[in-house]
Coordinates of C-alpha atoms and ligand atoms in Angstrom, one line a residue:
X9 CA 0.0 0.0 0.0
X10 CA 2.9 2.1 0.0
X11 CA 1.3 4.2 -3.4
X12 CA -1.5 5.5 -1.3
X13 CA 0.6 6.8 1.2
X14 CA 3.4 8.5 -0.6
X15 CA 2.5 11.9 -2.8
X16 CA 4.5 13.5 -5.5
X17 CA 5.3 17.1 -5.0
X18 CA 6.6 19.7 -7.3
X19 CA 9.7 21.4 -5.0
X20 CA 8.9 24.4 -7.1
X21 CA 5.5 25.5 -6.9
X22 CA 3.6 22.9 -4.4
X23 CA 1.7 21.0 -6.8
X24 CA 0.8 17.6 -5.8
X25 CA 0.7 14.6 -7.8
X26 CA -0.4 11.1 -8.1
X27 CA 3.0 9.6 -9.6
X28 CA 6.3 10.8 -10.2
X29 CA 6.7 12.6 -13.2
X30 CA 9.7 14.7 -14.7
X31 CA 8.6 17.6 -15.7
X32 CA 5.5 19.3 -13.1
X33 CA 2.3 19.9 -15.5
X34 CA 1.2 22.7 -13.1
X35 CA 4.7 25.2 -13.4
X36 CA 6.3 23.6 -16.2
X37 CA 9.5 23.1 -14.1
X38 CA 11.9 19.7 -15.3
X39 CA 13.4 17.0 -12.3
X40 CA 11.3 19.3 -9.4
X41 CA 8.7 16.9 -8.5
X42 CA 9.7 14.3 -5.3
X43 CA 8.2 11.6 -3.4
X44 CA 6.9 12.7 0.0
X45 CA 4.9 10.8 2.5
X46 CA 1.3 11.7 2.6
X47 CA 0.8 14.5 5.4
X48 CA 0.1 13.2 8.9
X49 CA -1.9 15.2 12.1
X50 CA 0.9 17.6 13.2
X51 CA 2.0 17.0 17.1
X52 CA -0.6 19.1 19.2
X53 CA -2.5 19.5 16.2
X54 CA -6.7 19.9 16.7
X55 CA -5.3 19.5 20.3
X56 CA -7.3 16.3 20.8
X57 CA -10.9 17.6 21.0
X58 CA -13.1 15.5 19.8
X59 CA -15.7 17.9 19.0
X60 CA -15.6 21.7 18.0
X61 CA -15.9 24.4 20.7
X62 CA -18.5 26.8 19.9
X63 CA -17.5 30.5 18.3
X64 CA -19.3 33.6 19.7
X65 CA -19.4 35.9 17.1
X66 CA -18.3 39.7 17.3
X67 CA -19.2 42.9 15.3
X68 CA -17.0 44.9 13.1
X69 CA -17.2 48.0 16.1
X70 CA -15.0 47.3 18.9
X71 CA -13.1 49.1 21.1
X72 CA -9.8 46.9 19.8
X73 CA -6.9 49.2 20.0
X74 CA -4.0 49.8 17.3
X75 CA -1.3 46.5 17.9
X76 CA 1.4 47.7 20.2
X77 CA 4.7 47.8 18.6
X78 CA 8.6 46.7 19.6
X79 CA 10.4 49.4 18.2
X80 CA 14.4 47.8 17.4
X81 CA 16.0 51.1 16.8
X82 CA 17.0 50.4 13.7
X83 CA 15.5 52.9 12.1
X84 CA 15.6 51.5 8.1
X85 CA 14.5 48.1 9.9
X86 CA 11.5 49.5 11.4
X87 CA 10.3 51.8 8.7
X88 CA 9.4 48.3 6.7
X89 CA 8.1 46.8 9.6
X90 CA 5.8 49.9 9.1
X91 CA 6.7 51.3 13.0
X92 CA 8.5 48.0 14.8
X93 CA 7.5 44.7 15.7
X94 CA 3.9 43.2 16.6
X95 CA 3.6 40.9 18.9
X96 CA 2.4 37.7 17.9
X97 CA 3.5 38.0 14.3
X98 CA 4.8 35.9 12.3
X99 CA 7.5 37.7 9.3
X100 CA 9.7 36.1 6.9
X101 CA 12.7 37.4 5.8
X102 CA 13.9 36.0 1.9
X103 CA 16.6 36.5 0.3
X104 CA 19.9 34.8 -1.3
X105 CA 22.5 32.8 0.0
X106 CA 25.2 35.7 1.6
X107 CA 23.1 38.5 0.6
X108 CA 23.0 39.0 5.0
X109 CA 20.0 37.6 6.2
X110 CA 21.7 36.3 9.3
X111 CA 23.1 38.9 10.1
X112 CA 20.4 41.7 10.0
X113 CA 17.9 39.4 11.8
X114 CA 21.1 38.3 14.8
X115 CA 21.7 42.9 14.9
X116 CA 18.2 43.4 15.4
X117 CA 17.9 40.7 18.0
X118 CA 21.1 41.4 19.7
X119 CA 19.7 45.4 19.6
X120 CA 16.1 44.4 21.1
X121 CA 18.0 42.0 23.9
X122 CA 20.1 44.9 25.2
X123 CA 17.3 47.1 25.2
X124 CA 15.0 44.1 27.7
X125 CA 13.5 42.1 25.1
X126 CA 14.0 38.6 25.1
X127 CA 15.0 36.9 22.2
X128 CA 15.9 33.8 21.1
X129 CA 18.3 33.0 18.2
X130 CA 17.7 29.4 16.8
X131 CA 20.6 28.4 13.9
X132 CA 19.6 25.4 12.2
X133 CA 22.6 26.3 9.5
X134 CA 25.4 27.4 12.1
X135 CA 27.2 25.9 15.1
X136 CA 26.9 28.3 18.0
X137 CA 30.6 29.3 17.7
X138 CA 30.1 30.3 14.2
X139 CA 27.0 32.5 15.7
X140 CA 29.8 33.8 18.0
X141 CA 31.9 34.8 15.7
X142 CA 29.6 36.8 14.1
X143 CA 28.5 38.2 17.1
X144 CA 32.1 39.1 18.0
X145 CA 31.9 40.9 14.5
X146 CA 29.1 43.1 14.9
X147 CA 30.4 44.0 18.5
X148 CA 27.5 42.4 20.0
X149 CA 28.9 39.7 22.1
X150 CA 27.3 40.7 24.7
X151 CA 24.2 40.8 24.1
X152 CA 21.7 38.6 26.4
X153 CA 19.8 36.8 23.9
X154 CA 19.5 33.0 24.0
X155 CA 21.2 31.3 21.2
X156 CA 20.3 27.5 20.3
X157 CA 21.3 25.5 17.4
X158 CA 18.7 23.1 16.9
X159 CA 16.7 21.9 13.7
X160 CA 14.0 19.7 15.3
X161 CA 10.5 21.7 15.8
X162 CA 9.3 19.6 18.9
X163 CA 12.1 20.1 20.6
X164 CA 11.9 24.3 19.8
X165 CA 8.4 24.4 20.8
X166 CA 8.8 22.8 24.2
X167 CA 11.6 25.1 24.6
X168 CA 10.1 28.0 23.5
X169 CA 7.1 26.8 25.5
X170 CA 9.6 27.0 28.5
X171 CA 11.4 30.1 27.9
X172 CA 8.3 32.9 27.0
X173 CA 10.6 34.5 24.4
X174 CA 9.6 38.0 22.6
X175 CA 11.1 37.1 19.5
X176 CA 12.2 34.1 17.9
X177 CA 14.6 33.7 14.9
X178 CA 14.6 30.5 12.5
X179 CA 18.0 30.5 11.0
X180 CA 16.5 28.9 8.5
X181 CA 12.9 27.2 7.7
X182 CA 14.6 25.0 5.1
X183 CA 16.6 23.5 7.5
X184 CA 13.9 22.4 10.2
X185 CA 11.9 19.4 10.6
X186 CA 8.8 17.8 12.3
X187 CA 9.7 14.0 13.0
X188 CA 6.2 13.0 12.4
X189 CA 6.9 13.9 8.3
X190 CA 9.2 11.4 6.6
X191 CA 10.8 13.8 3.7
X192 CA 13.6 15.4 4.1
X193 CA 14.2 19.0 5.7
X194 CA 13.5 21.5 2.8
X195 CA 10.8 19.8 0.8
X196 CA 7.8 21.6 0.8
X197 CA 6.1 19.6 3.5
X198 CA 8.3 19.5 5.7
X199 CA 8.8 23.4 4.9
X200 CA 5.0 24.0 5.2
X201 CA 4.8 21.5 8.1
X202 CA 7.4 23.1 10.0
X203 CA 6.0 26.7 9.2
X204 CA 2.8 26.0 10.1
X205 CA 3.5 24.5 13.9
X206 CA 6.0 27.5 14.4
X207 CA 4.0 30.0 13.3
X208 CA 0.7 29.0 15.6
X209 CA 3.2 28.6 18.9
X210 CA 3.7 32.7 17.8
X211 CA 0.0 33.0 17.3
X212 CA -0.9 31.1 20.8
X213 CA 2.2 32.7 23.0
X214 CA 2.4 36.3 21.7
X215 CA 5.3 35.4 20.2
X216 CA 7.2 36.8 17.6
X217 CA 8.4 34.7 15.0
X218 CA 10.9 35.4 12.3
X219 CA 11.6 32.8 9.8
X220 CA 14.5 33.0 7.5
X221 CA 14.1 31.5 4.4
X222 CA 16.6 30.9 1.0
X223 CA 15.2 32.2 -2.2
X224 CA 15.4 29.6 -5.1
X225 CA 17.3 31.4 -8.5
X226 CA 13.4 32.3 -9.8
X227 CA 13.4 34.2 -6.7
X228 CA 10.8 32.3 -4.8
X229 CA 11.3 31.5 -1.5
X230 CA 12.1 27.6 -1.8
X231 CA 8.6 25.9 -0.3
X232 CA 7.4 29.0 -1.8
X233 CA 3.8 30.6 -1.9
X234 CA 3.3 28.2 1.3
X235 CA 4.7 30.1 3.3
X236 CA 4.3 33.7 2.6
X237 CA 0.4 33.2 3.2
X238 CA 0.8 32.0 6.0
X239 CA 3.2 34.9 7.6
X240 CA 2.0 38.4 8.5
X241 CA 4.7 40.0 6.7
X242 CA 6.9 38.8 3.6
X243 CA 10.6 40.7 3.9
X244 CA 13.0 40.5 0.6
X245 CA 16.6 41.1 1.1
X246 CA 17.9 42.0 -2.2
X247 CA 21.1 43.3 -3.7
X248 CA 24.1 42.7 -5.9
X249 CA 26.8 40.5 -5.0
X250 CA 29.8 42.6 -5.9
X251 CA 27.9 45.4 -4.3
X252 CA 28.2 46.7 -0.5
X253 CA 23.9 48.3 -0.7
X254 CA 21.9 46.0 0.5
X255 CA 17.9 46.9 0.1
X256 CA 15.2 45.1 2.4
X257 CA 11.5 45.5 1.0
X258 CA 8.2 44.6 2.4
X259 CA 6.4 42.6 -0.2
X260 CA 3.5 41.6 2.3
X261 CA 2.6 43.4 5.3
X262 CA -0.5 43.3 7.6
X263 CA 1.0 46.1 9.8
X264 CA 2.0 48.4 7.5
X265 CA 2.7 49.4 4.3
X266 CA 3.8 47.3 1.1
X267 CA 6.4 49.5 -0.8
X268 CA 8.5 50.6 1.9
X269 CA 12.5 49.8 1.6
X270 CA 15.5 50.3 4.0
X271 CA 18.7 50.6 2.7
X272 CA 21.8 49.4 4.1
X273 CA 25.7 49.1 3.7
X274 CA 27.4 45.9 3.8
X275 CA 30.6 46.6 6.2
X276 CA 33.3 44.8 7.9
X277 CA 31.1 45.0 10.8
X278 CA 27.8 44.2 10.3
X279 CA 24.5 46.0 8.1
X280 CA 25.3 49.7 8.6
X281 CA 21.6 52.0 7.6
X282 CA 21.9 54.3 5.1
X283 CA 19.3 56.9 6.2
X284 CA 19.3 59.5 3.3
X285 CA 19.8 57.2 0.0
X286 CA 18.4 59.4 -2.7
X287 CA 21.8 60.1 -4.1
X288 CA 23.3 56.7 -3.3
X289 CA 22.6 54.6 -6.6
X290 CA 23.7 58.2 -8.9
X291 CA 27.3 57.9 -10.8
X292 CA 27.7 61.6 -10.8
X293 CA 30.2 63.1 -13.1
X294 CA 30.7 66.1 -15.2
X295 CA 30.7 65.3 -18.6
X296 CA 27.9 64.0 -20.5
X297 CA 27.9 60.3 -21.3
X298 CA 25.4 59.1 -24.1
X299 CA 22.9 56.6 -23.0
X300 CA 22.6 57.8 -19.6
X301 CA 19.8 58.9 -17.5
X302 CA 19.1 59.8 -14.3
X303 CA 15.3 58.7 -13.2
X304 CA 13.9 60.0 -10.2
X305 CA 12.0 57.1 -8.7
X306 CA 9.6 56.8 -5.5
X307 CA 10.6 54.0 -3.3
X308 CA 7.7 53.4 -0.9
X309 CA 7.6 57.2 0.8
X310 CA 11.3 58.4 -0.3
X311 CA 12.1 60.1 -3.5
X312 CA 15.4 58.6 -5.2
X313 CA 17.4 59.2 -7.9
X314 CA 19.1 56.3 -9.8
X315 CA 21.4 56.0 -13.3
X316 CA 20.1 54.3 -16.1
X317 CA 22.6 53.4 -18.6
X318 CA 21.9 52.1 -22.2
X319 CA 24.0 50.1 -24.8
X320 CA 22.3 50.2 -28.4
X321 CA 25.0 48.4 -30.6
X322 CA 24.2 47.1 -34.1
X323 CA 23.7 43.7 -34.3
X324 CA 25.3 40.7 -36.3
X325 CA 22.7 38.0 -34.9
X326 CA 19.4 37.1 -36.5
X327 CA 17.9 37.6 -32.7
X328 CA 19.3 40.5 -31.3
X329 CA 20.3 40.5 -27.9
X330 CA 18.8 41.7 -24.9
X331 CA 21.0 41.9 -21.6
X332 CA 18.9 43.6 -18.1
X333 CA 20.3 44.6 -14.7
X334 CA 18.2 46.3 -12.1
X335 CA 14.8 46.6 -14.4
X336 CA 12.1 43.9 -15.9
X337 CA 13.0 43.0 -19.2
X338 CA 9.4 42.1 -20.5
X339 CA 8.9 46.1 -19.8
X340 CA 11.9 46.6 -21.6
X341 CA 10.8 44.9 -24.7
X342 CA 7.3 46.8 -24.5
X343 CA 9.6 49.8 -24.4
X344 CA 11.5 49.1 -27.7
X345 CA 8.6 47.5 -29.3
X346 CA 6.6 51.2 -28.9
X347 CA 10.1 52.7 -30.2
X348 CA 10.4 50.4 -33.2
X349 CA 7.0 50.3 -34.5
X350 CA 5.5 54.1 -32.8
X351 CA 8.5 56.2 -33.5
X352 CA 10.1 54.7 -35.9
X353 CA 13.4 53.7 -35.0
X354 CA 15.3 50.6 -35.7
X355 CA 15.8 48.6 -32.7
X356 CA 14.9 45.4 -33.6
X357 CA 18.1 45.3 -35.3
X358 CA 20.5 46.1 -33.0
X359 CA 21.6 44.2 -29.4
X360 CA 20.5 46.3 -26.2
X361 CA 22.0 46.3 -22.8
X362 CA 20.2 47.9 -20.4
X363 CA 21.5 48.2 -16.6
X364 CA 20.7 50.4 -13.5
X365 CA 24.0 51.5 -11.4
X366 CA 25.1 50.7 -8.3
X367 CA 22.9 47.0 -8.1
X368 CA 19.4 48.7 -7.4
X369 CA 16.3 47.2 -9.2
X370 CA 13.6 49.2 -9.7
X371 CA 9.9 48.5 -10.1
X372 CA 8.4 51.2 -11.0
X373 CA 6.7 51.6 -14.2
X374 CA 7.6 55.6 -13.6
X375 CA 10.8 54.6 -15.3
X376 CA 9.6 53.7 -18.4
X377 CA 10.4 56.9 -20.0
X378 CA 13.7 57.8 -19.0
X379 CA 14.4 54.1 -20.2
X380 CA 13.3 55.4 -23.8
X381 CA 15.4 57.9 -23.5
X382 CA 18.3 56.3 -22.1
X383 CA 18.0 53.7 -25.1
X384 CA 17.1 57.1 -27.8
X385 CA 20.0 58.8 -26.4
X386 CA 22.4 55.6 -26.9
X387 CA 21.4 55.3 -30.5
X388 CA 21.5 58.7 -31.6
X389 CA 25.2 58.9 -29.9
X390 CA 23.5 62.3 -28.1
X391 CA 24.0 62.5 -24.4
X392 CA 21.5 64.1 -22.5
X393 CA 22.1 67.2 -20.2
X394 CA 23.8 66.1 -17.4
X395 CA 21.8 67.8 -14.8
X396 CA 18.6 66.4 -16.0
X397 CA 15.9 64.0 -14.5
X398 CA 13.3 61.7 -16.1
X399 CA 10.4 60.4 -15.4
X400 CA 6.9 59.1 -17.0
X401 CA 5.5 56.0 -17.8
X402 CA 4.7 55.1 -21.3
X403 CA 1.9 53.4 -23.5
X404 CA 1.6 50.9 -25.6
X405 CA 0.4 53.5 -28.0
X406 CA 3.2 55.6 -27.5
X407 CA 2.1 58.3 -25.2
X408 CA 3.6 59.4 -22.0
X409 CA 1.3 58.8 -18.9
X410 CA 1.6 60.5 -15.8
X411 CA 2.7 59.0 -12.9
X412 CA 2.1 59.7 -8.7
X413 CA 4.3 62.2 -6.7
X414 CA 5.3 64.5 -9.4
X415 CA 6.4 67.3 -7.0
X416 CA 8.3 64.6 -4.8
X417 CA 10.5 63.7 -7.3
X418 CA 11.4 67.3 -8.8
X419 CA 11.4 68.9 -5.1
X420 CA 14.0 65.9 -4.7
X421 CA 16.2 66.3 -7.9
X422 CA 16.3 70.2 -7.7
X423 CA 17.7 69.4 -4.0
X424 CA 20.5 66.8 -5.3
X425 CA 21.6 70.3 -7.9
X426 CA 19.3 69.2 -11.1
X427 CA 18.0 72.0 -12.9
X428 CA 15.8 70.3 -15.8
X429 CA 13.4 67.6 -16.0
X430 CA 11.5 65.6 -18.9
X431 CA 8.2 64.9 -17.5
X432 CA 4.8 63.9 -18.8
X433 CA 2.6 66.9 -20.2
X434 CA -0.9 65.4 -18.8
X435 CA -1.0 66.0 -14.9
X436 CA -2.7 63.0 -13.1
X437 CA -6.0 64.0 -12.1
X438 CA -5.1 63.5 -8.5
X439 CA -2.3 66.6 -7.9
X440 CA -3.4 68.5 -10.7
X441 CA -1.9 71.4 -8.5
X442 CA 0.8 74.1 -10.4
X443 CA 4.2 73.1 -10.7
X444 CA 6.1 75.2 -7.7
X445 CA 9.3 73.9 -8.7
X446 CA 11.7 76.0 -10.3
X447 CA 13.3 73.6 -12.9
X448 CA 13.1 73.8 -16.4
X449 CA 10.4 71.3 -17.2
X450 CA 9.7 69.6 -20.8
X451 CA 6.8 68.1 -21.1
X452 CA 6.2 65.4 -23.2
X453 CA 3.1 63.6 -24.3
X454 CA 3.8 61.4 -26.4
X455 CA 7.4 59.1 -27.4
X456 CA 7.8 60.7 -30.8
X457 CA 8.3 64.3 -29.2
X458 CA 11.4 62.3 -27.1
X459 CA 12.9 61.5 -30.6
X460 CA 12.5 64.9 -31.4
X461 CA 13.9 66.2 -28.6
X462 CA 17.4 64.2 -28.3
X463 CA 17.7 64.0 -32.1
X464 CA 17.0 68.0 -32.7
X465 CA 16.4 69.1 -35.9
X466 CA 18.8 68.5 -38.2
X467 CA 17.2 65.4 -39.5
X468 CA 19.6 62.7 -38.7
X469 CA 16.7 60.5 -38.0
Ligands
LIG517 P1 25.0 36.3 6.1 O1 24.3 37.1 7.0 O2 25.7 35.0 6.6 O3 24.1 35.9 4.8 P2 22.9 34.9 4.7 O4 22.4 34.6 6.1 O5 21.9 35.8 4.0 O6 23.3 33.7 3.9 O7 26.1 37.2 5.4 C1 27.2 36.7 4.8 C2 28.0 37.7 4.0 O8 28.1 38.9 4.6 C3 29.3 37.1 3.9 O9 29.7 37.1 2.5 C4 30.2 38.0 4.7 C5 29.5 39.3 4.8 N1 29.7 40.0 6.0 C6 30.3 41.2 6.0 O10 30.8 41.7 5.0 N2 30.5 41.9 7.2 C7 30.0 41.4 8.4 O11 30.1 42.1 9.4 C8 29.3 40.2 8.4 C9 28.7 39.6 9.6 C10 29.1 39.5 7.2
LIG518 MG1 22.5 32.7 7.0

């Protein structure tokens, strides 16, 4: 009978099946689907009642107060958190192997356990004298927190049951297990398993529970969409390897707000915050450089202002090429799609590299335009003023949309020493309030008036 206990599921997106097969019908993924024994009743789960208690039910008026918050005094931490901590939540923090997940979440508990809290620090990846060492690093060795390393969830939770911790780091989900499952530590049950008994001890206990988890290279968190419905809050650490900027983004928050980042700086001793960024990700120099623009972007409530740079190079291959850092290439292709077949100019016949400086992504579809006009400027060999800004997002049919938090992003630039910006002419209906600023704005409504602009008018086109 052992085929009606075992279940085949897809490591990469959580789809079960009835036999092993080698490529998963439900994500398309090849050699991602293993054998997993059929999920049993979790230890202490239902809590042996044989019959449901009844609920009383509650209106949507009550006097329930705002959650009460542990502030860490971090201040770039706690901005995502959307004010601090709240008890009884569960977070978890993604991100790739290095990028510093370990040692953000061991500052901020090391931080909180000076200041009274007590937290616990359970590495299922480290020995405790590698925990040390980092410790010793980050000048926090003396920090009172409790430090464990353990990998087995029973034996947590009767700790933890024990102990009455404030918070609780997982260093990391993929490596614990419940000894009821058979699979192996990482598959998705025992990642979901293991989630789920962690994250009700938090829910029952007041607890806060942060669990670290290893992104997969499509950038899911490996046991993936499991997991982050079953958190409060879904932390990303990103960043470029070869860069010190390190940028930690709430993707999912119940507490607070969705598109908030804090920056950080990757030093010899520990995550240093970067409180002001809007400069940080410009490559400011005199002279003017075809193919580069600076966009002023929005990043949850901050204005900042970040490089574009553009390759257009004629191309010897039947498909061209198309090489992105820092942005979405499907949005890149929309962009020189509208260019090739709206304005006219040949870029389906050349290889584009597109890259945004100093390892930032950016999201926003606000940087459509100065995209265009990166990848204009590049193919016309015309540079672009050096103290000019860009912003505006752009249409399939070519014209230039307006975007939020127009002032923001000028008041910003004409702070960092811009004096001119290319903007979208139509205002958004929302701050449809004069421009105050005092820089010397080009509107543009549609791409073709971009050409026009970078190529002048001596026809070259
Ligand atoms: P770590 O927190 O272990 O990453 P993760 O838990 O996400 O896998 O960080 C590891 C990297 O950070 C490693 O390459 C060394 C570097 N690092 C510093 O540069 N300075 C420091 O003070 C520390 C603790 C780590
Ligand atoms: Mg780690």
């Amino acid at each position: 009978m052992a085929a009606s206990t075992s279940l085949f599921i897809c490591q990469a997106c959580g789809a079960e099946h009835r036999k092993w097969v080698g490529r998963c019908e439900s994500c398309g993924e090849w050699n991602s689907v293993t054998e997993e024994a059929a999920k049993q009743a979790a230890p202490g789960g239902l809590k042996g009642a044989k019959r449901g208690r009844k609920l009383t039910f509650e209106s949507l008026s009550g006097a329930s107060e705002p959650p009460p918050r542990l502030v860490t005094g971090i201040a770039e931490l706690d901005r995502v958190f959307g004010g601090g901590l709240v008890p009884g939540s569960a977070l978890l923090l993604g991100g790739d192997p290095g990028i510093g997940k370990s040692t953000i979440a061991l500052q901020a508990a090391a931080t909180l356990s000076k200041a009274g809290v007590r937290c616990v620090y359970l590495s299922g990846e480290e020995a405790i004298d590698q925990v040390r060492l980092r410790a010793r690093r980050l000048g926090q060795e003396t920090a009172p927190l409790g430090l464990a390393a353990a990998t087995n969830v029973r034996d947590i939770i009767a700790s933890l049951s024990a102990e009455r911790a404030d918070l609780v780091i997982i260093d990391s989900i993929q490596t614990m297990y419940l000894d009821s499952l058979d699979s192996a530590p990482g598959t998705v049950s025992q990642v979901r398993g293991a989630g789920q008994e962690l994250i009700r001890h938090a829910k029952e206990s007041g607890t806060i529970i942060m669990l670290i988890g290893h992104v997969t290279k499509e950038g899911q968190i490996a046991g993936p969409k499991l997991l982050e419905h079953m958190v409060d809050t879904v932390l990303y650490f990103e960043g470029e390897r070869g860069h010190q900027f390190r940028i930690l983004r709430a993707v999912k928050n119940r507490f607070g707000p969705t598109d908030e980042i804090g920056v950080f700086e990757m030093t010899d001793h520990g995550l240093d915050e970067v409180p002001n960024p809007s400069a940080l990700f410009l490559d400011r120099r005199d002279e003017d450089v075809a193919g580069t623009v600076v966009f002023a972007g929005i990043e949850g409530s901050r204005p900042m202002l970040m490089e574009i740079q553009a390759l257009v190079a004629p191309s010897a291959l039947g498909t061209p090429r198309r090489a992105v850092v820092g942005w979405d290439s499907g949005r890149l292709a929309m962009v020189l799609a509208v260019l090739d077949t709206r304005c006219g100019l040949a870029m389906s016949g050349h290889d584009v590299y597109l890259n945004v400086a100093g390892g930032f992504s950016i999201r926003e579809p606000a940087a459509d335009l100065a995209v265009a006009a990166a990848l204009i400027s590049s193919l016309a060999a015309r540079p672009l003023p050096h103290d000019g800004i860009v912003f505006g997002e752009v249409g399939l049919a070519g014209e230039v949309r307006p975007v939020s938090q127009a002032e923001a992003r000028l008041s910003e630039a004409g702070k960092l020493g811009f004096g001119r910006a290319i903007v979208p002419s139509r205002k958004s209906s929302k701050n449809a309030k004069p421009t105050a600023s005092t820089m010397n704005l080009n509107a543009i409504g549609e791409l073709g008036a971009l050409v026009d602009l970078i190529y002048g008018n001596d026809g070259r086109r």
